[in-house]
């Protein structure tokens, strides 16, 4: 059957996306309450430019999001 994957800073897009080889759907950042679109866009664009995040410190340093923007 079809699997539903939770949002992930290293794999999610803003909207829901299909993971074809795993026959899965990944929930997008748009489903996270209180996460603004511009914050989600920063997460995705930084990841596409410089690769996966390796720690919370790496994530915060690279996205430059403050705690209020990522508090969920």
PDB file of N, CA and C in Angstrom:
ATOM      1  N   UNK A   1       0.812  -1.186   0.000  1.00  0.00           N
ATOM      2  CA  UNK A   1       0.000   0.000   0.000  1.00  0.00           C
ATOM      3  C   UNK A   1       0.857   1.253   0.000  1.00  0.00           C
ATOM      4  N   UNK A   2       0.173   2.325  -0.061  1.00  0.00           N
ATOM      5  CA  UNK A   2       0.790   3.652  -0.082  1.00  0.00           C
ATOM      6  C   UNK A   2       1.186   4.063   1.330  1.00  0.00           C
ATOM      7  N   UNK A   3       2.409   4.573   1.486  1.00  0.00           N
ATOM      8  CA  UNK A   3       2.889   5.041   2.788  1.00  0.00           C
ATOM      9  C   UNK A   3       2.830   6.563   2.826  1.00  0.00           C
ATOM     10  N   UNK A   4       2.521   7.111   3.987  1.00  0.00           N
ATOM     11  CA  UNK A   4       2.532   8.557   4.214  1.00  0.00           C
ATOM     12  C   UNK A   4       3.735   8.854   5.095  1.00  0.00           C
ATOM     13  N   UNK A   5       4.646   9.688   4.587  1.00  0.00           N
ATOM     14  CA  UNK A   5       5.868  10.036   5.313  1.00  0.00           C
ATOM     15  C   UNK A   5       5.718  11.418   5.951  1.00  0.00           C
ATOM     16  N   UNK A   6       6.182  11.559   7.160  1.00  0.00           N
ATOM     17  CA  UNK A   6       6.105  12.828   7.882  1.00  0.00           C
ATOM     18  C   UNK A   6       7.035  13.868   7.267  1.00  0.00           C
ATOM     19  N   UNK A   7       6.783  15.155   7.547  1.00  0.00           N
ATOM     20  CA  UNK A   7       7.681  16.203   7.050  1.00  0.00           C
ATOM     21  C   UNK A   7       9.104  16.001   7.583  1.00  0.00           C
ATOM     22  N   UNK A   8      10.081  16.360   6.759  1.00  0.00           N
ATOM     23  CA  UNK A   8      11.485  16.200   7.124  1.00  0.00           C
ATOM     24  C   UNK A   8      12.279  17.355   6.508  1.00  0.00           C
ATOM     25  N   UNK A   9      13.107  18.016   7.289  1.00  0.00           N
ATOM     26  CA  UNK A   9      13.874  19.150   6.771  1.00  0.00           C
ATOM     27  C   UNK A   9      14.804  18.744   5.634  1.00  0.00           C
ATOM     28  N   UNK A  10      15.183  17.478   5.572  1.00  0.00           N
ATOM     29  CA  UNK A  10      16.095  17.038   4.519  1.00  0.00           C
ATOM     30  C   UNK A  10      15.404  16.486   3.276  1.00  0.00           C
ATOM     31  N   UNK A  11      14.094  16.314   3.312  1.00  0.00           N
ATOM     32  CA  UNK A  11      13.419  15.730   2.160  1.00  0.00           C
ATOM     33  C   UNK A  11      12.149  16.452   1.721  1.00  0.00           C
ATOM     34  N   UNK A  12      11.464  17.131   2.611  1.00  0.00           N
ATOM     35  CA  UNK A  12      10.175  17.734   2.274  1.00  0.00           C
ATOM     36  C   UNK A  12      10.310  18.981   1.411  1.00  0.00           C
ATOM     37  N   UNK A  13       9.270  19.210   0.634  1.00  0.00           N
ATOM     38  CA  UNK A  13       9.082  20.451  -0.120  1.00  0.00           C
ATOM     39  C   UNK A  13       7.994  21.232   0.605  1.00  0.00           C
ATOM     40  N   UNK A  14       7.592  22.375   0.068  1.00  0.00           N
ATOM     41  CA  UNK A  14       6.515  23.123   0.707  1.00  0.00           C
ATOM     42  C   UNK A  14       5.203  22.346   0.608  1.00  0.00           C
ATOM     43  N   UNK A  15       4.949  21.788  -0.559  1.00  0.00           N
ATOM     44  CA  UNK A  15       3.714  21.033  -0.769  1.00  0.00           C
ATOM     45  C   UNK A  15       3.980  19.541  -0.613  1.00  0.00           C
ATOM     46  N   UNK A  16       2.935  18.768  -0.592  1.00  0.00           N
ATOM     47  CA  UNK A  16       3.063  17.305  -0.545  1.00  0.00           C
ATOM     48  C   UNK A  16       3.816  16.852  -1.793  1.00  0.00           C
ATOM     49  N   UNK A  17       4.587  15.775  -1.693  1.00  0.00           N
ATOM     50  CA  UNK A  17       5.336  15.288  -2.849  1.00  0.00           C
ATOM     51  C   UNK A  17       5.294  13.757  -2.893  1.00  0.00           C
ATOM     52  N   UNK A  18       5.471  13.234  -4.089  1.00  0.00           N
ATOM     53  CA  UNK A  18       5.448  11.795  -4.301  1.00  0.00           C
ATOM     54  C   UNK A  18       6.879  11.268  -4.267  1.00  0.00           C
ATOM     55  N   UNK A  19       7.088  10.207  -3.509  1.00  0.00           N
ATOM     56  CA  UNK A  19       8.373   9.518  -3.469  1.00  0.00           C
ATOM     57  C   UNK A  19       8.143   8.232  -4.258  1.00  0.00           C
ATOM     58  N   UNK A  20       8.482   8.274  -5.537  1.00  0.00           N
ATOM     59  CA  UNK A  20       8.077   7.215  -6.454  1.00  0.00           C
ATOM     60  C   UNK A  20       8.613   5.833  -6.105  1.00  0.00           C
ATOM     61  N   UNK A  21       9.895   5.692  -5.891  1.00  0.00           N
ATOM     62  CA  UNK A  21      10.478   4.363  -5.679  1.00  0.00           C
ATOM     63  C   UNK A  21       9.994   3.718  -4.381  1.00  0.00           C
ATOM     64  N   UNK A  22       9.601   4.536  -3.434  1.00  0.00           N
ATOM     65  CA  UNK A  22       9.115   3.997  -2.166  1.00  0.00           C
ATOM     66  C   UNK A  22       7.592   3.915  -2.131  1.00  0.00           C
ATOM     67  N   UNK A  23       6.946   4.292  -3.244  1.00  0.00           N
ATOM     68  CA  UNK A  23       5.486   4.312  -3.317  1.00  0.00           C
ATOM     69  C   UNK A  23       4.904   5.028  -2.102  1.00  0.00           C
ATOM     70  N   UNK A  24       5.388   6.246  -1.881  1.00  0.00           N
ATOM     71  CA  UNK A  24       5.024   7.018  -0.702  1.00  0.00           C
ATOM     72  C   UNK A  24       4.662   8.447  -1.072  1.00  0.00           C
ATOM     73  N   UNK A  25       3.983   9.088  -0.147  1.00  0.00           N
ATOM     74  CA  UNK A  25       3.721  10.521  -0.252  1.00  0.00           C
ATOM     75  C   UNK A  25       4.343  11.175   0.970  1.00  0.00           C
ATOM     76  N   UNK A  26       5.165  12.195   0.748  1.00  0.00           N
ATOM     77  CA  UNK A  26       5.795  12.932   1.845  1.00  0.00           C
ATOM     78  C   UNK A  26       4.947  14.170   2.130  1.00  0.00           C
ATOM     79  N   UNK A  27       4.559  14.337   3.374  1.00  0.00           N
ATOM     80  CA  UNK A  27       3.796  15.513   3.782  1.00  0.00           C
ATOM     81  C   UNK A  27       4.697  16.733   3.664  1.00  0.00           C
ATOM     82  N   UNK A  28       4.171  17.807   3.097  1.00  0.00           N
ATOM     83  CA  UNK A  28       4.943  19.028   2.913  1.00  0.00           C
ATOM     84  C   UNK A  28       4.903  19.943   4.116  1.00  0.00           C
ATOM     85  N   UNK A  29       5.769  20.942   4.090  1.00  0.00           N
ATOM     86  CA  UNK A  29       5.831  21.904   5.190  1.00  0.00           C
ATOM     87  C   UNK A  29       4.539  22.696   5.352  1.00  0.00           C
ATOM     88  N   UNK A  30       3.741  22.786   4.295  1.00  0.00           N
ATOM     89  CA  UNK A  30       2.489  23.537   4.379  1.00  0.00           C
ATOM     90  C   UNK A  30       1.540  22.951   5.428  1.00  0.00           C
ATOM     91  N   UNK A  31       1.727  21.699   5.794  1.00  0.00           N
ATOM     92  CA  UNK A  31       0.861  21.047   6.774  1.00  0.00           C
ATOM     93  C   UNK A  31       1.273  21.338   8.217  1.00  0.00           C
ATOM     94  N   UNK A  32       2.398  22.003   8.398  1.00  0.00           N
ATOM     95  CA  UNK A  32       2.878  22.296   9.751  1.00  0.00           C
ATOM     96  C   UNK A  32       2.296  23.625  10.209  1.00  0.00           C
ATOM     97  N   UNK A  33       1.482  23.547  11.231  1.00  0.00           N
ATOM     98  CA  UNK A  33       0.834  24.735  11.779  1.00  0.00           C
ATOM     99  C   UNK A  33       1.893  25.723  12.276  1.00  0.00           C
ATOM    100  N   UNK A  34       1.696  26.980  11.981  1.00  0.00           N
ATOM    101  CA  UNK A  34       2.556  28.087  12.417  1.00  0.00           C
ATOM    102  C   UNK A  34       3.910  28.168  11.701  1.00  0.00           C
ATOM    103  N   UNK A  35       4.149  27.342  10.695  1.00  0.00           N
ATOM    104  CA  UNK A  35       5.373  27.478   9.901  1.00  0.00           C
ATOM    105  C   UNK A  35       5.019  28.292   8.659  1.00  0.00           C
ATOM    106  N   UNK A  36       5.544  29.499   8.582  1.00  0.00           N
ATOM    107  CA  UNK A  36       5.234  30.410   7.472  1.00  0.00           C
ATOM    108  C   UNK A  36       5.837  29.898   6.165  1.00  0.00           C
ATOM    109  N   UNK A  37       5.190  30.245   5.062  1.00  0.00           N
ATOM    110  CA  UNK A  37       5.670  29.819   3.749  1.00  0.00           C
ATOM    111  C   UNK A  37       7.086  30.318   3.495  1.00  0.00           C
ATOM    112  N   UNK A  38       7.382  31.570   3.870  1.00  0.00           N
ATOM    113  CA  UNK A  38       8.734  32.087   3.621  1.00  0.00           C
ATOM    114  C   UNK A  38       9.783  31.328   4.429  1.00  0.00           C
ATOM    115  N   UNK A  39       9.438  30.846   5.621  1.00  0.00           N
ATOM    116  CA  UNK A  39      10.373  30.023   6.409  1.00  0.00           C
ATOM    117  C   UNK A  39      10.581  28.675   5.739  1.00  0.00           C
ATOM    118  N   UNK A  40       9.510  28.067   5.271  1.00  0.00           N
ATOM    119  CA  UNK A  40       9.616  26.787   4.560  1.00  0.00           C
ATOM    120  C   UNK A  40      10.448  26.951   3.296  1.00  0.00           C
ATOM    121  N   UNK A  41      10.246  28.054   2.591  1.00  0.00           N
ATOM    122  CA  UNK A  41      11.017  28.311   1.369  1.00  0.00           C
ATOM    123  C   UNK A  41      12.508  28.451   1.667  1.00  0.00           C
ATOM    124  N   UNK A  42      12.846  29.099   2.799  1.00  0.00           N
ATOM    125  CA  UNK A  42      14.259  29.214   3.203  1.00  0.00           C
ATOM    126  C   UNK A  42      14.860  27.836   3.454  1.00  0.00           C
ATOM    127  N   UNK A  43      14.115  26.980   4.135  1.00  0.00           N
ATOM    128  CA  UNK A  43      14.596  25.635   4.449  1.00  0.00           C
ATOM    129  C   UNK A  43      14.894  24.870   3.166  1.00  0.00           C
ATOM    130  N   UNK A  44      13.944  24.901   2.234  1.00  0.00           N
ATOM    131  CA  UNK A  44      14.081  24.140   0.982  1.00  0.00           C
ATOM    132  C   UNK A  44      15.193  24.707   0.114  1.00  0.00           C
ATOM    133  N   UNK A  45      15.230  26.021  -0.057  1.00  0.00           N
ATOM    134  CA  UNK A  45      16.234  26.600  -0.961  1.00  0.00           C
ATOM    135  C   UNK A  45      17.654  26.409  -0.431  1.00  0.00           C
ATOM    136  N   UNK A  46      17.858  26.554   0.867  1.00  0.00           N
ATOM    137  CA  UNK A  46      19.187  26.344   1.448  1.00  0.00           C
ATOM    138  C   UNK A  46      19.616  24.887   1.299  1.00  0.00           C
ATOM    139  N   UNK A  47      18.692  23.968   1.503  1.00  0.00           N
ATOM    140  CA  UNK A  47      19.005  22.545   1.354  1.00  0.00           C
ATOM    141  C   UNK A  47      19.380  22.211  -0.090  1.00  0.00           C
ATOM    142  N   UNK A  48      18.670  22.798  -1.047  1.00  0.00           N
ATOM    143  CA  UNK A  48      18.969  22.544  -2.463  1.00  0.00           C
ATOM    144  C   UNK A  48      20.321  23.124  -2.859  1.00  0.00           C
ATOM    145  N   UNK A  49      20.693  24.252  -2.276  1.00  0.00           N
ATOM    146  CA  UNK A  49      21.981  24.879  -2.593  1.00  0.00           C
ATOM    147  C   UNK A  49      23.170  24.164  -1.953  1.00  0.00           C
ATOM    148  N   UNK A  50      23.019  23.739  -0.693  1.00  0.00           N
ATOM    149  CA  UNK A  50      24.177  23.261   0.071  1.00  0.00           C
ATOM    150  C   UNK A  50      24.043  21.864   0.665  1.00  0.00           C
ATOM    151  N   UNK A  51      23.017  21.132   0.286  1.00  0.00           N
ATOM    152  CA  UNK A  51      22.883  19.749   0.744  1.00  0.00           C
ATOM    153  C   UNK A  51      22.140  19.594   2.054  1.00  0.00           C
ATOM    154  N   UNK A  52      22.055  18.359   2.494  1.00  0.00           N
ATOM    155  CA  UNK A  52      21.289  17.993   3.689  1.00  0.00           C
ATOM    156  C   UNK A  52      21.830  18.677   4.944  1.00  0.00           C
ATOM    157  N   UNK A  53      20.918  18.919   5.873  1.00  0.00           N
ATOM    158  CA  UNK A  53      21.301  19.451   7.184  1.00  0.00           C
ATOM    159  C   UNK A  53      21.833  18.305   8.029  1.00  0.00           C
ATOM    160  N   UNK A  54      22.880  18.559   8.802  1.00  0.00           N
ATOM    161  CA  UNK A  54      23.492  17.494   9.587  1.00  0.00           C
ATOM    162  C   UNK A  54      23.225  17.605  11.090  1.00  0.00           C
ATOM    163  N   UNK A  55      22.727  18.753  11.529  1.00  0.00           N
ATOM    164  CA  UNK A  55      22.417  18.937  12.951  1.00  0.00           C
ATOM    165  C   UNK A  55      21.490  20.137  13.087  1.00  0.00           C
ATOM    166  N   UNK A  56      20.946  20.313  14.279  1.00  0.00           N
ATOM    167  CA  UNK A  56      20.101  21.477  14.534  1.00  0.00           C
ATOM    168  C   UNK A  56      20.912  22.764  14.408  1.00  0.00           C
ATOM    169  N   UNK A  57      22.139  22.742  14.877  1.00  0.00           N
ATOM    170  CA  UNK A  57      23.011  23.913  14.757  1.00  0.00           C
ATOM    171  C   UNK A  57      23.269  24.244  13.296  1.00  0.00           C
ATOM    172  N   UNK A  58      23.558  23.238  12.498  1.00  0.00           N
ATOM    173  CA  UNK A  58      23.761  23.422  11.058  1.00  0.00           C
ATOM    174  C   UNK A  58      22.504  24.017  10.422  1.00  0.00           C
ATOM    175  N   UNK A  59      21.365  23.470  10.775  1.00  0.00           N
ATOM    176  CA  UNK A  59      20.080  23.952  10.261  1.00  0.00           C
ATOM    177  C   UNK A  59      19.863  25.424  10.597  1.00  0.00           C
ATOM    178  N   UNK A  60      20.025  25.787  11.872  1.00  0.00           N
ATOM    179  CA  UNK A  60      19.792  27.169  12.312  1.00  0.00           C
ATOM    180  C   UNK A  60      20.802  28.134  11.711  1.00  0.00           C
ATOM    181  N   UNK A  61      22.060  27.714  11.603  1.00  0.00           N
ATOM    182  CA  UNK A  61      23.106  28.568  11.038  1.00  0.00           C
ATOM    183  C   UNK A  61      22.839  28.844   9.564  1.00  0.00           C
ATOM    184  N   UNK A  62      22.519  27.807   8.826  1.00  0.00           N
ATOM    185  CA  UNK A  62      22.324  27.951   7.381  1.00  0.00           C
ATOM    186  C   UNK A  62      21.024  28.646   7.001  1.00  0.00           C
ATOM    187  N   UNK A  63      19.938  28.388   7.719  1.00  0.00           N
ATOM    188  CA  UNK A  63      18.658  29.007   7.357  1.00  0.00           C
ATOM    189  C   UNK A  63      18.508  30.386   7.969  1.00  0.00           C
ATOM    190  N   UNK A  64      19.238  30.657   9.030  1.00  0.00           N
ATOM    191  CA  UNK A  64      19.157  31.924   9.759  1.00  0.00           C
ATOM    192  C   UNK A  64      17.744  32.188  10.299  1.00  0.00           C
ATOM    193  N   UNK A  65      17.008  31.110  10.553  1.00  0.00           N
ATOM    194  CA  UNK A  65      15.677  31.240  11.154  1.00  0.00           C
ATOM    195  C   UNK A  65      15.831  31.353  12.659  1.00  0.00           C
ATOM    196  N   UNK A  66      15.036  32.207  13.279  1.00  0.00           N
ATOM    197  CA  UNK A  66      15.095  32.314  14.728  1.00  0.00           C
ATOM    198  C   UNK A  66      14.127  31.314  15.361  1.00  0.00           C
ATOM    199  N   UNK A  67      14.180  31.173  16.669  1.00  0.00           N
ATOM    200  CA  UNK A  67      13.361  30.166  17.339  1.00  0.00           C
ATOM    201  C   UNK A  67      11.863  30.410  17.130  1.00  0.00           C
ATOM    202  N   UNK A  68      11.446  31.660  17.070  1.00  0.00           N
ATOM    203  CA  UNK A  68      10.015  31.933  16.849  1.00  0.00           C
ATOM    204  C   UNK A  68       9.551  31.441  15.482  1.00  0.00           C
ATOM    205  N   UNK A  69      10.410  31.529  14.493  1.00  0.00           N
ATOM    206  CA  UNK A  69      10.036  31.090  13.139  1.00  0.00           C
ATOM    207  C   UNK A  69       9.950  29.581  13.022  1.00  0.00           C
ATOM    208  N   UNK A  70      10.710  28.847  13.838  1.00  0.00           N
ATOM    209  CA  UNK A  70      10.707  27.404  13.712  1.00  0.00           C
ATOM    210  C   UNK A  70      10.029  26.713  14.877  1.00  0.00           C
ATOM    211  N   UNK A  71       9.462  27.495  15.790  1.00  0.00           N
ATOM    212  CA  UNK A  71       8.766  26.921  16.936  1.00  0.00           C
ATOM    213  C   UNK A  71       7.449  26.289  16.459  1.00  0.00           C
ATOM    214  N   UNK A  72       7.376  24.986  16.599  1.00  0.00           N
ATOM    215  CA  UNK A  72       6.162  24.294  16.141  1.00  0.00           C
ATOM    216  C   UNK A  72       5.651  23.332  17.193  1.00  0.00           C
TER     217      UNK A  72
END
